[in-house]
Short mmCIF file of C-alpha atoms in Angstrom, two decimals:
data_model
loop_
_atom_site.label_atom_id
_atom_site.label_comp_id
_atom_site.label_asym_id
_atom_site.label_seq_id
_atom_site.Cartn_x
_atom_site.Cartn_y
_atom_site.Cartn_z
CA UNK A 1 54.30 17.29 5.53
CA UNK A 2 54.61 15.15 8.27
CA UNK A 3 55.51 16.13 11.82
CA UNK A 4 59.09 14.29 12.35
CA UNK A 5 61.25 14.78 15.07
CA UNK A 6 64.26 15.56 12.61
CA UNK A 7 61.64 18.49 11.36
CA UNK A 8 61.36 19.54 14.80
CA UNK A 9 65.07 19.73 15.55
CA UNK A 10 65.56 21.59 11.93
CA UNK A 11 63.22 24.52 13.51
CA UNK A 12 64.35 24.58 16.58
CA UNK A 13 68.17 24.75 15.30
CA UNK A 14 66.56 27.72 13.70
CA UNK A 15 65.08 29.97 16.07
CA UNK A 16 67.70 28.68 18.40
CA UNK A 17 69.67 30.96 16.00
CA UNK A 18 67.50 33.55 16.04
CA UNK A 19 66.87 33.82 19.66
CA UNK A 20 69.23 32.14 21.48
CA UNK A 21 68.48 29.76 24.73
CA UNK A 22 66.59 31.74 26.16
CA UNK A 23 64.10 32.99 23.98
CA UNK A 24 63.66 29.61 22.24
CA UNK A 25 60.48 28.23 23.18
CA UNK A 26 58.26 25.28 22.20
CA UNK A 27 55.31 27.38 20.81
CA UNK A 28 58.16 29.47 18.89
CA UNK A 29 59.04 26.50 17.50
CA UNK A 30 56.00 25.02 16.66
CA UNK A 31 54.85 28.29 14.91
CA UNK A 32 57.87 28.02 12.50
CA UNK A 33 56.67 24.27 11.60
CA UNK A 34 52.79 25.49 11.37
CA UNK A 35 51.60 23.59 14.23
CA UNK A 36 49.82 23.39 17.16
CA UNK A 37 52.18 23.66 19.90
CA UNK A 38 50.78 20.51 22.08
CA UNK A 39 51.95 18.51 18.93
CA UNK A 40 55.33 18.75 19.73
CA UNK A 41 54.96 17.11 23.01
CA UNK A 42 54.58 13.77 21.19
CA UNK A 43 57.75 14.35 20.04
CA UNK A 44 60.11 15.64 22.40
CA UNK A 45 59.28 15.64 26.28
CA UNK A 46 60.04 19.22 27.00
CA UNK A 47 62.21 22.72 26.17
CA UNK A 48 65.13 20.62 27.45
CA UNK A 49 65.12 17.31 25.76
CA UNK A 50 64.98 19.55 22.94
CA UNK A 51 67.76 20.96 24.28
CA UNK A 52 69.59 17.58 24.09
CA UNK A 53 68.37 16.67 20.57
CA UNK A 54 69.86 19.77 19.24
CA UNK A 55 72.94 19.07 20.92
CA UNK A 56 73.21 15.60 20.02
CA UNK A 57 73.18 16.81 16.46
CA UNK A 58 75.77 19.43 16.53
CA UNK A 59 78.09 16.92 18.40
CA UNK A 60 77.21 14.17 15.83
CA UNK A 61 78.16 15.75 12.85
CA UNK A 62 81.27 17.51 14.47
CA UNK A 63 81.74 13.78 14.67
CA UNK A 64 81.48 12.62 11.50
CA UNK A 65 83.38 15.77 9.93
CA UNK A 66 86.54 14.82 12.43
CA UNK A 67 86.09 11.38 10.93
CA UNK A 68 86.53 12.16 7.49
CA UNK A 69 89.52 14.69 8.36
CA UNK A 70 90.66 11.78 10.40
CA UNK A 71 90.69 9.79 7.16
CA UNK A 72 92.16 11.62 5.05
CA UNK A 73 95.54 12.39 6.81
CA UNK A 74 98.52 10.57 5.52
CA UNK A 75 99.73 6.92 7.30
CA UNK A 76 102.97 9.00 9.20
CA UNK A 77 100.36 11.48 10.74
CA UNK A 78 101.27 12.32 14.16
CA UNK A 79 99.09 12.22 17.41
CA UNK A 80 99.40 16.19 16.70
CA UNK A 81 98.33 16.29 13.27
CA UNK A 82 94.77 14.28 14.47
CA UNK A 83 94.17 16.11 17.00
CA UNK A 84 94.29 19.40 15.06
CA UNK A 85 92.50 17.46 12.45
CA UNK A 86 89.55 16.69 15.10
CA UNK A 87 90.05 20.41 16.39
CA UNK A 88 89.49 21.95 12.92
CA UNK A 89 87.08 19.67 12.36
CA UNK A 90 84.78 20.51 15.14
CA UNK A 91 85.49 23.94 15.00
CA UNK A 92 83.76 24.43 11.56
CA UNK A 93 81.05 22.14 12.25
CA UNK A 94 80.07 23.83 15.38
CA UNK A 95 80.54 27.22 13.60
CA UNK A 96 78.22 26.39 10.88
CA UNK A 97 75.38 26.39 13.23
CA UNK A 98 74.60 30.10 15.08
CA UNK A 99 74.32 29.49 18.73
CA UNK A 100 75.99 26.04 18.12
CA UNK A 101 78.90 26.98 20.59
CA UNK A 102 76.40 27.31 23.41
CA UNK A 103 74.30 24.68 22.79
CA UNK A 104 77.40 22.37 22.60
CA UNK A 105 79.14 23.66 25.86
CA UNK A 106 76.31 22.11 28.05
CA UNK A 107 75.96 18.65 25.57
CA UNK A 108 77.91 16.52 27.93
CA UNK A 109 76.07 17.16 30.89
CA UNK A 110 73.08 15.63 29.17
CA UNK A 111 74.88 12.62 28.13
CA UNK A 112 75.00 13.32 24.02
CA UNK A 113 76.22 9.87 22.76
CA UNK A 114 77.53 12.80 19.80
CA UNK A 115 79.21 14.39 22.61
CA UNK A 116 80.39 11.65 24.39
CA UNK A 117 81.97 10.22 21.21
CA UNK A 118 84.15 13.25 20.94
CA UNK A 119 85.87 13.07 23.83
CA UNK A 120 86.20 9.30 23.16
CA UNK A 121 88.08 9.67 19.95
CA UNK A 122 89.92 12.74 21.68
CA UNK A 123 90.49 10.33 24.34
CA UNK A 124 91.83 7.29 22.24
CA UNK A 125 94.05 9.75 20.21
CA UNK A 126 96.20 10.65 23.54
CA UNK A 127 96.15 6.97 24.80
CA UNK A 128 98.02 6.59 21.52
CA UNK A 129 100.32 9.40 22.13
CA UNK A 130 101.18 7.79 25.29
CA UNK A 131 99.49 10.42 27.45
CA UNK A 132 99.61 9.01 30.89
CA UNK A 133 95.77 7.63 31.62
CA UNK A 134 95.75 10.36 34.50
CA UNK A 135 96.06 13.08 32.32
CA UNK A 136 93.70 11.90 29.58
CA UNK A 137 90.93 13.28 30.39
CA UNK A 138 91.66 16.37 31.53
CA UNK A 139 93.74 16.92 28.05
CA UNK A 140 90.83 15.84 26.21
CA UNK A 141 88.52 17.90 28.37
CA UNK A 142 90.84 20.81 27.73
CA UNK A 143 91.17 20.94 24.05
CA UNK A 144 87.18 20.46 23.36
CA UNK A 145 86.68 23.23 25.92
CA UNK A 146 89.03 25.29 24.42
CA UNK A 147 87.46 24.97 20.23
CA UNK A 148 84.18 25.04 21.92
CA UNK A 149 85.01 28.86 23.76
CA UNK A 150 86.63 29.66 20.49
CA UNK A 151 84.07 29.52 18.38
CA UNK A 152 81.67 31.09 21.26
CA UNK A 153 83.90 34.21 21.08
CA UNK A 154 83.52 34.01 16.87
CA UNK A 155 79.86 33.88 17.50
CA UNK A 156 79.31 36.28 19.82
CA UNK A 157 77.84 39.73 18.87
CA UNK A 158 80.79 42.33 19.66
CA UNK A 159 78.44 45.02 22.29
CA UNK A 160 79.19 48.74 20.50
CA UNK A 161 80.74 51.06 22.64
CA UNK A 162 82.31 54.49 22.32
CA UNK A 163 86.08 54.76 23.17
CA UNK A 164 87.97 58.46 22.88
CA UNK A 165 91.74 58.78 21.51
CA UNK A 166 92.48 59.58 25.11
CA UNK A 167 90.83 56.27 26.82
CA UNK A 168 92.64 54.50 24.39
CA UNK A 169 96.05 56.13 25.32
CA UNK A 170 95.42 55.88 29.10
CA UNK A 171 94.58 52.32 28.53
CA UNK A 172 97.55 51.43 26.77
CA UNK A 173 99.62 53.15 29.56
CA UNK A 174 98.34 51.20 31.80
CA UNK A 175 98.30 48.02 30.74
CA UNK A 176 101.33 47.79 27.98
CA UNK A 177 101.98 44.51 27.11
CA UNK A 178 98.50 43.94 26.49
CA UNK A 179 98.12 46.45 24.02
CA UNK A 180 101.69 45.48 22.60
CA UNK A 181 100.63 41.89 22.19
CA UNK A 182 97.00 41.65 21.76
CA UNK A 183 96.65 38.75 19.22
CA UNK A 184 95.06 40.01 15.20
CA UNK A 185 95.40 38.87 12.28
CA UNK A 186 93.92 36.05 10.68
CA UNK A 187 91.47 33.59 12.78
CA UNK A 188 92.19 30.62 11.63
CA UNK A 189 96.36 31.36 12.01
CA UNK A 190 95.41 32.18 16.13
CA UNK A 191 93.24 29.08 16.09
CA UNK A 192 95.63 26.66 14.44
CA UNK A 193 98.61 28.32 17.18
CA UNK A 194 96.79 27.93 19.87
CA UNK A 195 95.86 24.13 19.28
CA UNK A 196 99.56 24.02 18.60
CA UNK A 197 100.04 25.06 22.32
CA UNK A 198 98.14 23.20 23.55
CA UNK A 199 99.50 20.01 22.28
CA UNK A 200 102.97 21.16 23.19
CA UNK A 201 101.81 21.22 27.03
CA UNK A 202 100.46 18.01 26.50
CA UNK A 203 103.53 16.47 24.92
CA UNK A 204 105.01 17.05 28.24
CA UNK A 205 103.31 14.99 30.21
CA UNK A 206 104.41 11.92 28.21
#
């Protein structure tokens, strides 16, 4: 089959998961695909335009998912309902993909048109909520951040560790409302809150 740079990106999204950022490498990469490794390099550039591609495509299809949710909310949807609508959206896309929190955190550093489209549509949604322009992007900056580090705490490995009845108890004495108010339940419940929070800060400002 030919070498492709979509190909590339598919094994690379795939150790990524594997191995995370740091233990991705080209020659990883081009040993899933069956290549030699200086074949890549036609390609892609290097480890971190790789980076970028990868990136890109996360962002871009978090993109496209937020425009179909977009589409099919009701006329009388509020500036709240899109941008939980957007939030959801992303949130699942960006889940889908294991390591896809990470490798979306850094994507607008690199300039990811999918990334920069994002906060666009995040951006136009507050202009049309009447969010004061200084405020915008902060707001919008805020509520990508905040699905992104979501889904990074969904995706990240929970480290083992042994805790006695009596840690516990000491714990709790010291540090009560914690323990009396640590959020459970249901994921998607704390997610759907906390976007609602967010937007209720933001409503302020206009």
């Amino acid at each position: 089959m030919k070498l492709t740079r979509d190909r590339i990106v598919d094994a690379s999204m795939a150790v990524f998961g594997e191995v995370g950022y740091h233990g991705l490498s080209m020659r990883q990469v081009a040993d899933r695909l069956d290549v030699h490794a200086g074949s890549l390099y036609y390609h892609v550039r290097d480890k971190n335009a790789l980076l970028r591609l990868m990136a890109d495509r996360v962002a871009q299809q978090a993109y496209d998912a937020g425009a179909e949710a977009l589409a099919a909310l009701p006329v009388e949807a509020t500036w709240q309902d899109k941008i939980h609508a957007q939030a959801d959206a992303l949130r699942s896309t960006i889940a889908s993909h294991p390591g896809g929190a990470v490798l979306l955190a850094g994507s607008p550093q690199t300039l990811s048109a999918g990334a920069l489209g994002l906060m666009e549509r995040m951006l136009s949604t507050l202009d049309e909520a009447g969010v004061p322009v200084e405020d915008r992007v902060v707001a919008a900056d805020t509520l990508l951040s905040h699905v992104t580090g979501f889904v990074l705490q969904e995706q990240t490995e929970p480290v083992p560790y042994d805790v006695r009845p009596d840690d516990l108890t000491d714990l709790a004495g010291r540090f009560p409302l914690t323990f009396a108010e640590a959020p459970g339940g249901d994921q998607d419940d704390k997610f759907a809150k906390s976007v609602r929070l967010l937007c209720a800060g933001i409503r302020t400002t206009i």
